[in-house]
Amino acid sequence: MSDLTVDDLADVRAGDKGDTLILAVLPRDGEAYAVLERDLTPEAVARHFAVTEPVVRTELPHLPALVFRVPAVLAGGVTGYSGLDGHGKSLGYHLLMLRLDRTP
Amino acid sequence: MGLVIRLGAGAGFAGDRIDPAVELARDGALDYLVFECLGERTVAAGQLRRLADPDGGYDPLLEARMRAVLPVIEPGQTRIITNSGAANPIAAGRRVADVARALDRPTRVAVVTGDDALETVRRLDPVVWETGEPLSTSTEELVSANAYLGAEGIRLALADGPDVVVTGRVADPALYLGPLQHEFGWAADNWPLLAAGTVVGHLLECAGQLTGGYFADPGTKPVPGLARLGFPFADVRPDGTATLGKLDGSGGRLDVRTATEQLLYEVDRPEAYLTPDVVANFSGVSFREAGPDRVEVAGASGAARPDDLKVTLGFRGGWLGEGQISYAGPRALARAELAAEIVRERLADVHGIAPDAIGVELIGAGAAFRGLAPATEPLEVRLRVTARTADATQAHTVGWEVESLYTNGPAGGGGARTGIQQSLVVRSCLVPRDLVSPTVTLMEER
């Protein structure tokens, strides 16, 4: 385990659709994209958010960006969840705290 | 018709700021100013207001927005499009006409209706996405059903030459696609162009989010002048390519990074972004900086629109009661946890609230991350207890039990606040598109 986190390499924008959390990961350059493409796997994101349903990753190398679709994580979403952040807007910053397993 | 159409973003949500729209309306040389003011929750909340007042149910800020922008736009040059009609577009259209008359600004108002699908879903009994069961099995009372209309109604309305177009539920990007179709004569099955217009609409629909709002982070993404954030505009060409921009001297920043974040915002499948007008493919979209706060966008592609339209269903969901109280200093977290246990026990045993209807958040100790990250001992913790209840009286007991911790709970609790609100549950279903069609009504100029 290294000290490198997603926050060192990328920005994250969180969005929601019902119970699904959508995380757009925006690496700050091509090198960062390569590291994240290798190490920020759908499985790593699923573990970080403690979900059992599969996480889907879309790769957009030309932007560059990775989009993660994390299902069944928002506990009812904006109208179903009684907690303050039903959208899960702050959860993008939880992904920024993910420690990457390997160093570049 | 010019070669370039300039679309400006006047609002990105119902509660958005008004002054950036005024700046854009006054100094932006816009062809269209678009106010996106309707979310899934907002339309259902509007339906509740309309049930209480038959003349209500539209965006509460509509009048203030119109009062602010109508005096500064050039009549006949800048047209306004807004989904502020929410649950009552006709009443909203009347209100806009009233405001214009009071300002002595002759204004032609067209209203697009047809999104109300309540009778249709009652008859069809479609499967509700969230439950997987037919609508008729829902136990809560259905109060609203609004289909996402596409750009067609706006295109039809613009043919009548209005100054303001008011709609109810319309897919957000369609508010921008409609005027492009009207101006450029894009066919309703020209998927690449409809996709290009949809990308422009998607980039603009959250207004300030394209120009550095919701992007700013002092450590990694500094944005200047957020207190006077400039809203964006797009200069769109007949081939669907566009230049994004904001007014010189306004706050914020517009560059490839802000544009890329907004392109992917709330997009779960970039290769298939579903709208009523087209299935847009964002995966080939690219950006290029064309000057200070100017970004070129190109590369959208698209495929045939879906056969079904998404419908937002609003149900009465009972009441949500809440109470909050703070603990600080040594053992703050332990005292907040003890307080939570006491309130839980009291709500269940004394007030008969089901344990699974009670929610506890320890704000300051990782509540936003929902237990996914380990909490460290914070300097202060704010306990928030909620419960969903069938009636308002029971909802009141939540705040009551939190407040009574003052004399019955852990040491040092402070700043208790309580509240209740009627809650609304929003779910979704599909209906065949041929059962939903837009209608345009012109408001009489009195």
XYZ file of C-alpha atoms in Angstrom:
550
model
C 0.000 0.000 0.000
C 1.404 3.351 -1.020
C 0.601 6.832 0.240
C -0.672 7.814 -3.190
C -4.366 8.689 -3.281
C -6.722 9.543 -6.140
C -6.592 13.142 -4.834
C -2.914 13.321 -5.885
C -3.747 12.518 -9.509
C -7.287 13.555 -10.361
C -10.430 15.545 -9.678
C -13.757 13.806 -9.082
C -17.292 15.018 -9.831
C -20.123 13.058 -8.231
C -23.617 12.796 -9.672
C -26.648 10.650 -8.947
C -29.433 8.853 -10.732
C -31.880 7.383 -8.236
C -29.908 4.914 -6.174
C -26.867 4.935 -8.457
C -23.811 7.053 -7.753
C -21.952 8.319 -10.802
C -18.318 9.310 -10.324
C -16.449 11.109 -13.088
C -12.711 10.851 -12.427
C -10.661 13.512 -14.224
C -6.918 12.770 -14.205
C -4.808 15.925 -14.390
C -2.578 14.631 -17.238
C -1.897 11.623 -19.453
C 0.508 10.044 -16.993
C -2.063 10.268 -14.193
C -4.630 8.723 -16.520
C -2.332 5.744 -17.168
C -1.840 5.125 -13.446
C -5.544 5.391 -12.691
C -6.530 3.253 -15.675
C -4.254 0.538 -14.281
C -4.941 0.850 -10.554
C -8.366 2.407 -10.109
C -10.213 -0.722 -11.158
C -13.975 -1.207 -10.860
C -13.214 -3.776 -8.133
C -11.153 -1.257 -6.139
C -13.994 1.272 -6.342
C -16.569 -1.374 -5.347
C -14.465 -2.255 -2.265
C -14.037 1.415 -1.336
C -17.820 1.958 -1.425
C -18.628 -1.444 0.118
C -21.006 -2.435 -2.671
C -21.574 -5.995 -3.817
C -23.184 -5.239 -7.169
C -20.641 -4.758 -9.966
C -19.230 -1.289 -10.595
C -19.069 -0.360 -14.296
C -16.125 1.705 -15.582
C -16.088 3.643 -18.866
C -12.709 4.764 -20.216
C -12.427 8.035 -22.134
C -8.670 8.358 -22.749
C -8.912 11.376 -25.083
C -10.502 13.663 -22.469
C -8.945 12.029 -20.331
C -11.524 10.656 -17.915
C -12.876 7.527 -16.263
C -16.560 7.255 -15.394
C -17.679 4.874 -12.643
C -21.254 3.771 -12.174
C -21.687 2.575 -8.575
C -25.102 0.907 -8.195
C -27.291 0.522 -5.113
C -25.174 2.738 -2.868
C -27.352 5.794 -2.164
C -29.918 4.098 0.104
C -32.908 5.559 -1.702
C -31.296 8.683 -3.105
C -32.492 12.236 -2.763
C -36.091 11.531 -1.787
C -35.635 8.143 -0.133
C -32.677 8.753 2.180
C -33.338 10.616 5.417
C -29.690 11.663 5.865
C -28.577 15.131 4.845
C -26.787 14.423 1.563
C -29.284 12.208 -0.223
C -27.683 12.969 -3.590
C -24.368 11.610 -2.336
C -22.725 14.755 -3.696
C -19.988 14.638 -1.068
C -19.099 11.029 -1.939
C -16.835 12.194 -4.786
C -14.437 13.302 -2.084
C -14.595 9.818 -0.543
C -13.212 8.474 -3.813
C -10.436 11.097 -3.675
C -9.348 9.476 -0.390
C -8.896 6.034 -1.978
C -5.307 4.816 -1.571
C -3.941 3.268 -4.729
C -2.420 -0.191 -4.342
C 0.660 0.500 -6.453
C 2.959 3.441 -6.961
C 3.493 4.777 -10.470
C -31.178 33.799 -39.506
C -27.553 34.400 -38.598
C -24.855 31.796 -38.970
C -24.347 31.583 -35.240
C -26.977 31.381 -32.495
C -26.022 32.488 -28.997
C -27.721 30.620 -26.152
C -27.249 31.867 -22.601
C -27.763 29.997 -19.336
C -29.891 32.053 -16.946
C -30.356 29.447 -14.211
C -29.110 25.966 -13.436
C -31.700 25.078 -10.803
C -34.834 26.481 -9.193
C -32.982 28.315 -6.448
C -30.227 29.770 -8.612
C -28.877 33.323 -8.436
C -30.616 35.983 -10.529
C -27.932 38.678 -11.025
C -25.720 36.586 -13.359
C -28.746 36.144 -15.652
C -29.343 39.897 -15.647
C -25.718 40.522 -16.643
C -25.980 38.011 -19.453
C -29.336 39.368 -20.615
C -28.012 42.958 -20.642
C -24.499 42.520 -21.999
C -24.486 39.107 -23.672
C -26.121 39.909 -27.042
C -28.066 36.685 -26.596
C -30.506 35.192 -29.042
C -31.981 33.039 -26.256
C -31.822 33.127 -22.477
C -32.729 29.804 -20.872
C -33.788 29.317 -17.258
C -33.585 25.675 -16.157
C -35.528 25.615 -12.894
C -37.015 22.145 -12.539
C -35.741 18.973 -10.904
C -37.518 15.702 -10.163
C -38.231 16.814 -6.631
C -39.151 20.345 -7.681
C -41.883 19.204 -10.065
C -43.427 16.929 -7.445
C -43.184 19.673 -4.795
C -44.902 22.001 -7.273
C -47.739 19.491 -7.600
C -48.226 19.564 -3.825
C -48.376 23.386 -3.911
C -50.871 23.235 -6.765
C -53.080 20.857 -4.788
C -53.153 23.475 -2.026
C -53.621 26.414 -4.452
C -54.981 25.841 -7.993
C -53.165 29.000 -9.206
C -49.828 27.905 -7.698
C -47.412 25.119 -8.452
C -44.932 26.984 -10.655
C -41.429 28.121 -9.693
C -41.708 30.570 -6.761
C -38.837 32.666 -8.202
C -40.402 32.988 -11.677
C -41.825 36.437 -11.044
C -38.576 37.751 -9.549
C -36.587 36.402 -12.505
C -38.912 38.000 -15.052
C -39.001 41.316 -13.191
C -35.210 41.335 -13.281
C -34.564 40.360 -16.907
C -37.517 41.638 -18.958
C -36.491 45.309 -18.550
C -32.942 44.695 -19.797
C -33.455 42.526 -22.872
C -33.943 43.876 -26.355
C -37.509 43.044 -27.424
C -37.462 40.901 -30.540
C -33.780 40.119 -30.110
C -33.503 37.941 -27.031
C -36.151 35.336 -26.345
C -36.607 33.603 -23.018
C -37.221 29.879 -22.554
C -37.919 28.372 -19.147
C -39.326 25.223 -17.562
C -40.396 27.325 -14.549
C -43.993 26.348 -15.305
C -43.280 23.244 -13.204
C -46.638 21.785 -12.119
C -48.732 24.638 -13.531
C -47.336 26.051 -16.804
C -50.543 27.880 -17.753
C -50.659 29.791 -14.451
C -46.951 30.524 -14.862
C -47.526 31.875 -18.379
C -50.285 34.152 -17.052
C -47.944 35.370 -14.328
C -45.232 36.222 -16.872
C -47.794 38.148 -18.943
C -48.913 40.032 -15.798
C -45.334 40.950 -14.900
C -44.634 42.142 -18.449
C -47.773 44.295 -18.428
C -46.863 45.804 -15.063
C -43.444 46.656 -16.505
C -45.075 48.033 -19.656
C -43.049 45.659 -21.801
C -45.197 44.151 -24.562
C -44.461 40.437 -24.295
C -45.862 37.492 -26.198
C -45.945 34.389 -24.015
C -46.312 30.815 -25.280
C -46.919 27.925 -22.910
C -46.052 24.283 -23.599
C -48.174 21.716 -21.789
C -48.735 18.004 -22.248
C -46.208 16.622 -19.774
C -48.917 15.842 -17.195
C -49.276 12.057 -17.520
C -51.274 11.326 -14.353
C -54.328 9.915 -16.138
C -52.125 7.987 -18.582
C -50.159 6.175 -15.896
C -53.303 5.444 -13.892
C -54.745 3.786 -16.993
C -51.542 1.990 -18.135
C -50.348 0.854 -14.683
C -46.663 0.680 -15.716
C -43.923 -1.010 -13.709
C -42.248 1.391 -11.266
C -38.448 1.224 -11.641
C -37.577 1.497 -7.971
C -39.979 -1.223 -6.791
C -40.173 -3.477 -9.849
C -43.931 -3.695 -9.223
C -46.909 -2.229 -11.110
C -47.855 1.297 -10.068
C -51.223 0.130 -8.688
C -49.456 -1.854 -5.936
C -47.904 1.334 -4.451
C -49.224 2.008 -0.978
C -48.470 5.752 -0.964
C -50.852 8.198 -2.608
C -49.786 9.131 -6.155
C -50.042 12.912 -6.540
C -48.238 13.593 -9.793
C -46.856 12.051 -12.966
C -44.855 14.197 -15.353
C -43.364 12.919 -18.585
C -40.090 14.330 -19.854
C -41.053 16.087 -23.081
C -38.393 16.704 -25.706
C -37.636 19.766 -27.810
C -40.699 19.414 -30.049
C -43.058 21.559 -27.960
C -40.506 24.365 -27.701
C -39.835 24.213 -31.442
C -43.581 24.419 -32.128
C -43.994 27.292 -29.668
C -41.146 29.288 -31.221
C -42.858 29.108 -34.608
C -45.498 31.474 -33.167
C -42.861 34.119 -32.501
C -43.184 34.480 -28.717
C -40.862 36.510 -26.506
C -41.131 34.002 -23.657
C -41.744 30.243 -23.767
C -42.867 28.624 -20.502
C -42.915 24.844 -20.135
C -43.499 22.219 -17.501
C -41.444 19.013 -17.421
C -39.051 19.050 -20.374
C -35.710 17.247 -20.547
C -33.153 19.857 -19.471
C -31.007 19.799 -22.654
C -34.184 20.111 -24.775
C -34.608 23.678 -23.449
C -31.497 24.480 -25.506
C -32.047 22.014 -28.353
C -35.517 23.445 -29.120
C -34.270 26.891 -30.222
C -31.410 25.337 -32.212
C -33.865 23.123 -34.098
C -36.096 26.129 -34.692
C -33.271 28.355 -35.952
C -31.321 25.839 -38.013
C -34.218 23.683 -39.196
C -32.579 20.519 -37.898
C -34.819 17.560 -38.749
C -36.335 15.575 -35.878
C -34.443 12.478 -37.059
C -31.076 14.070 -37.753
C -29.449 12.204 -34.860
C -25.912 13.642 -35.175
C -27.162 17.253 -35.071
C -29.698 16.578 -32.329
C -26.887 14.941 -30.336
C -24.625 17.962 -30.910
C -27.365 20.309 -29.688
C -27.987 18.032 -26.724
C -24.309 18.193 -25.741
C -24.468 22.001 -25.827
C -27.646 21.880 -23.748
C -26.139 19.468 -21.246
C -23.069 21.685 -20.846
C -25.193 24.815 -20.247
C -28.096 23.373 -18.261
C -26.384 23.711 -14.861
C -25.370 27.307 -15.644
C -22.528 28.238 -13.245
C -21.299 24.659 -13.056
C -19.667 25.199 -16.454
C -17.852 28.347 -15.361
C -16.235 27.092 -12.175
C -19.213 26.712 -9.829
C -19.265 23.339 -8.070
C -15.746 22.866 -9.465
C -13.801 25.132 -7.149
C -11.383 23.628 -4.655
C -8.818 26.004 -3.120
C -6.189 23.259 -3.092
C -6.483 21.728 -6.538
C -8.881 23.814 -8.609
C -8.824 27.518 -7.683
C -11.581 29.641 -9.223
C -11.488 33.448 -9.070
C -14.529 35.582 -8.280
C -17.069 32.922 -7.254
C -19.194 35.546 -5.488
C -19.781 37.162 -8.891
C -19.696 33.984 -10.964
C -20.519 34.598 -14.618
C -23.013 32.261 -16.258
C -22.039 30.689 -19.581
C -23.242 31.105 -23.136
C -22.640 29.076 -26.285
C -22.244 30.290 -29.840
C -23.675 27.409 -31.833
C -23.114 26.924 -35.556
C -25.468 25.144 -37.976
C -23.177 22.078 -37.994
C -23.683 21.670 -34.224
C -20.189 22.701 -33.170
C -20.047 25.468 -30.608
C -17.855 27.917 -28.747
C -18.537 28.159 -25.034
C -17.912 31.488 -23.351
C -18.706 33.854 -20.497
C -18.786 37.633 -20.221
C -15.440 39.404 -19.945
C -14.912 40.646 -16.410
C -17.342 38.209 -14.799
C -16.121 35.856 -12.085
C -15.299 32.186 -12.522
C -13.269 30.289 -15.086
C -14.169 28.436 -18.258
C -11.585 26.070 -19.665
C -11.150 22.472 -20.779
C -11.142 21.233 -17.181
C -14.412 22.901 -16.163
C -16.034 21.827 -19.450
C -14.901 18.205 -19.125
C -16.256 17.925 -15.570
C -19.612 19.312 -16.639
C -19.791 17.091 -19.736
C -19.626 14.005 -17.518
C -21.828 15.323 -14.679
C -24.625 12.844 -13.896
C -23.813 10.853 -17.034
C -23.711 7.164 -16.199
C -23.213 5.922 -19.764
C -21.297 8.496 -21.818
C -21.849 6.455 -24.978
C -25.643 6.499 -24.551
C -27.083 9.603 -22.878
C -30.825 9.097 -23.135
C -33.092 12.041 -23.883
C -36.574 12.194 -25.418
C -35.003 13.601 -28.605
C -31.954 11.447 -29.252
C -29.604 8.931 -27.681
C -26.506 11.118 -27.577
C -23.013 9.677 -27.607
C -20.635 11.839 -25.540
C -17.650 9.509 -25.861
C -16.183 11.288 -28.914
C -16.736 14.814 -27.601
C -13.594 16.871 -27.288
C -12.718 20.368 -26.106
C -10.136 22.890 -27.257
C -9.247 26.190 -25.620
C -9.875 29.004 -28.083
C -8.874 31.969 -25.918
C -9.390 33.218 -22.376
C -12.664 31.703 -21.110
C -13.474 30.390 -24.572
C -13.726 26.639 -25.293
C -14.568 24.894 -28.559
C -16.731 21.770 -28.355
C -17.162 19.198 -31.107
C -17.413 15.476 -31.714
C -20.916 14.470 -30.578
C -22.668 11.627 -32.336
C -26.111 10.161 -31.843
C -28.585 7.377 -32.458
C -32.366 7.164 -32.767
C -34.439 8.467 -29.840
C -36.031 5.956 -27.417
C -39.598 4.767 -28.043
C -40.630 5.400 -24.444
C -40.582 8.547 -22.345
C -39.459 8.654 -18.729
C -42.110 9.781 -16.265
C -41.442 11.202 -12.798
C -43.993 9.928 -10.285
C -44.595 11.869 -7.064
C -46.112 10.169 -4.011
C -47.073 11.550 -0.640
C -44.462 10.013 1.643
C -45.685 10.939 5.103
C -43.604 13.175 7.342
C -39.967 13.544 8.275
C -39.225 14.739 11.791
C -35.751 15.775 12.874
C -33.731 17.081 15.761
C -30.100 18.176 16.052
C -27.788 18.882 18.989
C -24.026 19.507 19.322
C -21.378 17.976 21.604
C -17.824 19.345 21.729
C -14.485 18.701 23.402
C -13.312 15.589 25.294
C -15.413 12.489 24.488
C -17.648 14.495 22.113
C -18.215 11.462 19.894
C -19.009 9.139 22.824
C -21.505 11.623 24.281
C -23.194 12.081 20.887
C -23.429 8.299 20.496
C -24.964 7.984 23.961
C -27.463 10.723 23.089
C -28.405 8.874 19.896
C -29.024 5.637 21.829
C -31.294 7.457 24.292
C -33.344 9.108 21.528
C -33.648 5.840 19.600
C -34.917 4.018 22.682
C -37.405 6.785 23.534
C -38.754 7.105 19.970
C -39.372 3.351 19.795
C -40.597 2.670 23.343
C -42.482 5.856 24.227
C -43.668 7.066 20.818
C -44.079 3.795 18.927
C -41.843 4.683 15.971
C -40.495 1.641 14.150
C -36.715 1.306 14.717
C -36.026 1.030 10.977
C -37.767 4.378 10.370
C -35.186 6.135 12.569
C -31.954 7.536 11.131
C -28.931 8.813 13.038
C -26.097 10.946 11.660
C -23.008 12.049 13.547
C -22.120 15.186 11.631
C -18.427 15.997 11.849
C -17.554 12.358 12.384
C -18.011 11.096 8.829
C -21.790 11.257 8.363
C -21.423 12.457 4.776
C -19.446 9.307 3.959
C -22.151 7.135 5.520
C -19.796 5.047 7.659
C -17.489 4.213 4.726
C -14.495 5.988 6.302
C -13.362 5.504 9.908
C -14.163 8.481 12.134
C -11.374 10.123 14.107
C -12.127 11.966 17.352
C -13.478 15.328 16.199
C -13.396 18.622 18.106
C -17.171 18.680 17.891
C -19.991 16.438 16.700
C -23.509 17.391 15.745
C -26.045 14.637 16.290
C -28.921 14.571 13.816
C -31.798 12.182 14.390
C -34.577 11.740 11.815
C -37.650 9.544 11.582
C -40.196 8.949 8.868
C -43.697 8.923 10.289
C -47.251 8.687 8.997
C -48.460 11.867 10.662
C -47.175 15.265 11.731
C -47.793 14.696 15.442
C -45.498 11.718 15.538
C -42.898 13.586 13.454
C -42.817 16.279 16.171
C -41.707 13.735 18.765
C -38.290 13.393 17.089
C -37.279 16.987 17.743
C -38.940 16.860 21.139
C -36.841 13.896 22.237
C -33.634 15.539 20.978
C -34.449 18.801 22.747
C -35.263 16.994 25.989
C -31.669 15.740 26.043
C -30.864 19.175 27.537
C -32.044 18.065 30.973
C -32.159 14.289 30.505
C -29.128 13.392 28.376
C -25.332 13.539 28.219
C -23.361 16.512 29.550
C -22.672 19.591 27.480
C -25.259 19.262 24.703
C -25.969 22.582 22.999
C -27.675 24.301 20.085
C -30.650 21.977 19.709
C -32.828 22.615 16.650
C -35.956 20.778 15.598
C -38.185 20.597 12.567
C -40.693 18.613 10.572
C -41.513 18.529 6.900
C -43.948 16.790 4.661
C -42.012 14.375 2.538
C -42.442 13.457 -1.024
C -41.256 10.277 -2.636
C -40.192 10.449 -6.267
C -40.030 7.374 -8.477
C -39.901 6.723 -12.224
C -41.569 4.687 -14.948
C -41.861 4.675 -18.734
C -44.797 5.361 -21.040
C -44.958 4.937 -24.828
C -44.154 8.280 -26.438
C -47.242 8.273 -28.671
C -49.417 8.651 -25.555
C -47.782 11.976 -24.702
C -47.817 15.021 -26.959
C -46.997 18.669 -26.380
C -49.598 21.413 -26.802
C -48.812 25.100 -27.283
C -51.068 27.785 -25.805
C -50.519 31.454 -26.573
C -51.331 33.779 -23.711
C -53.658 36.555 -24.760
C -51.959 39.933 -24.836
C -54.185 42.111 -22.722
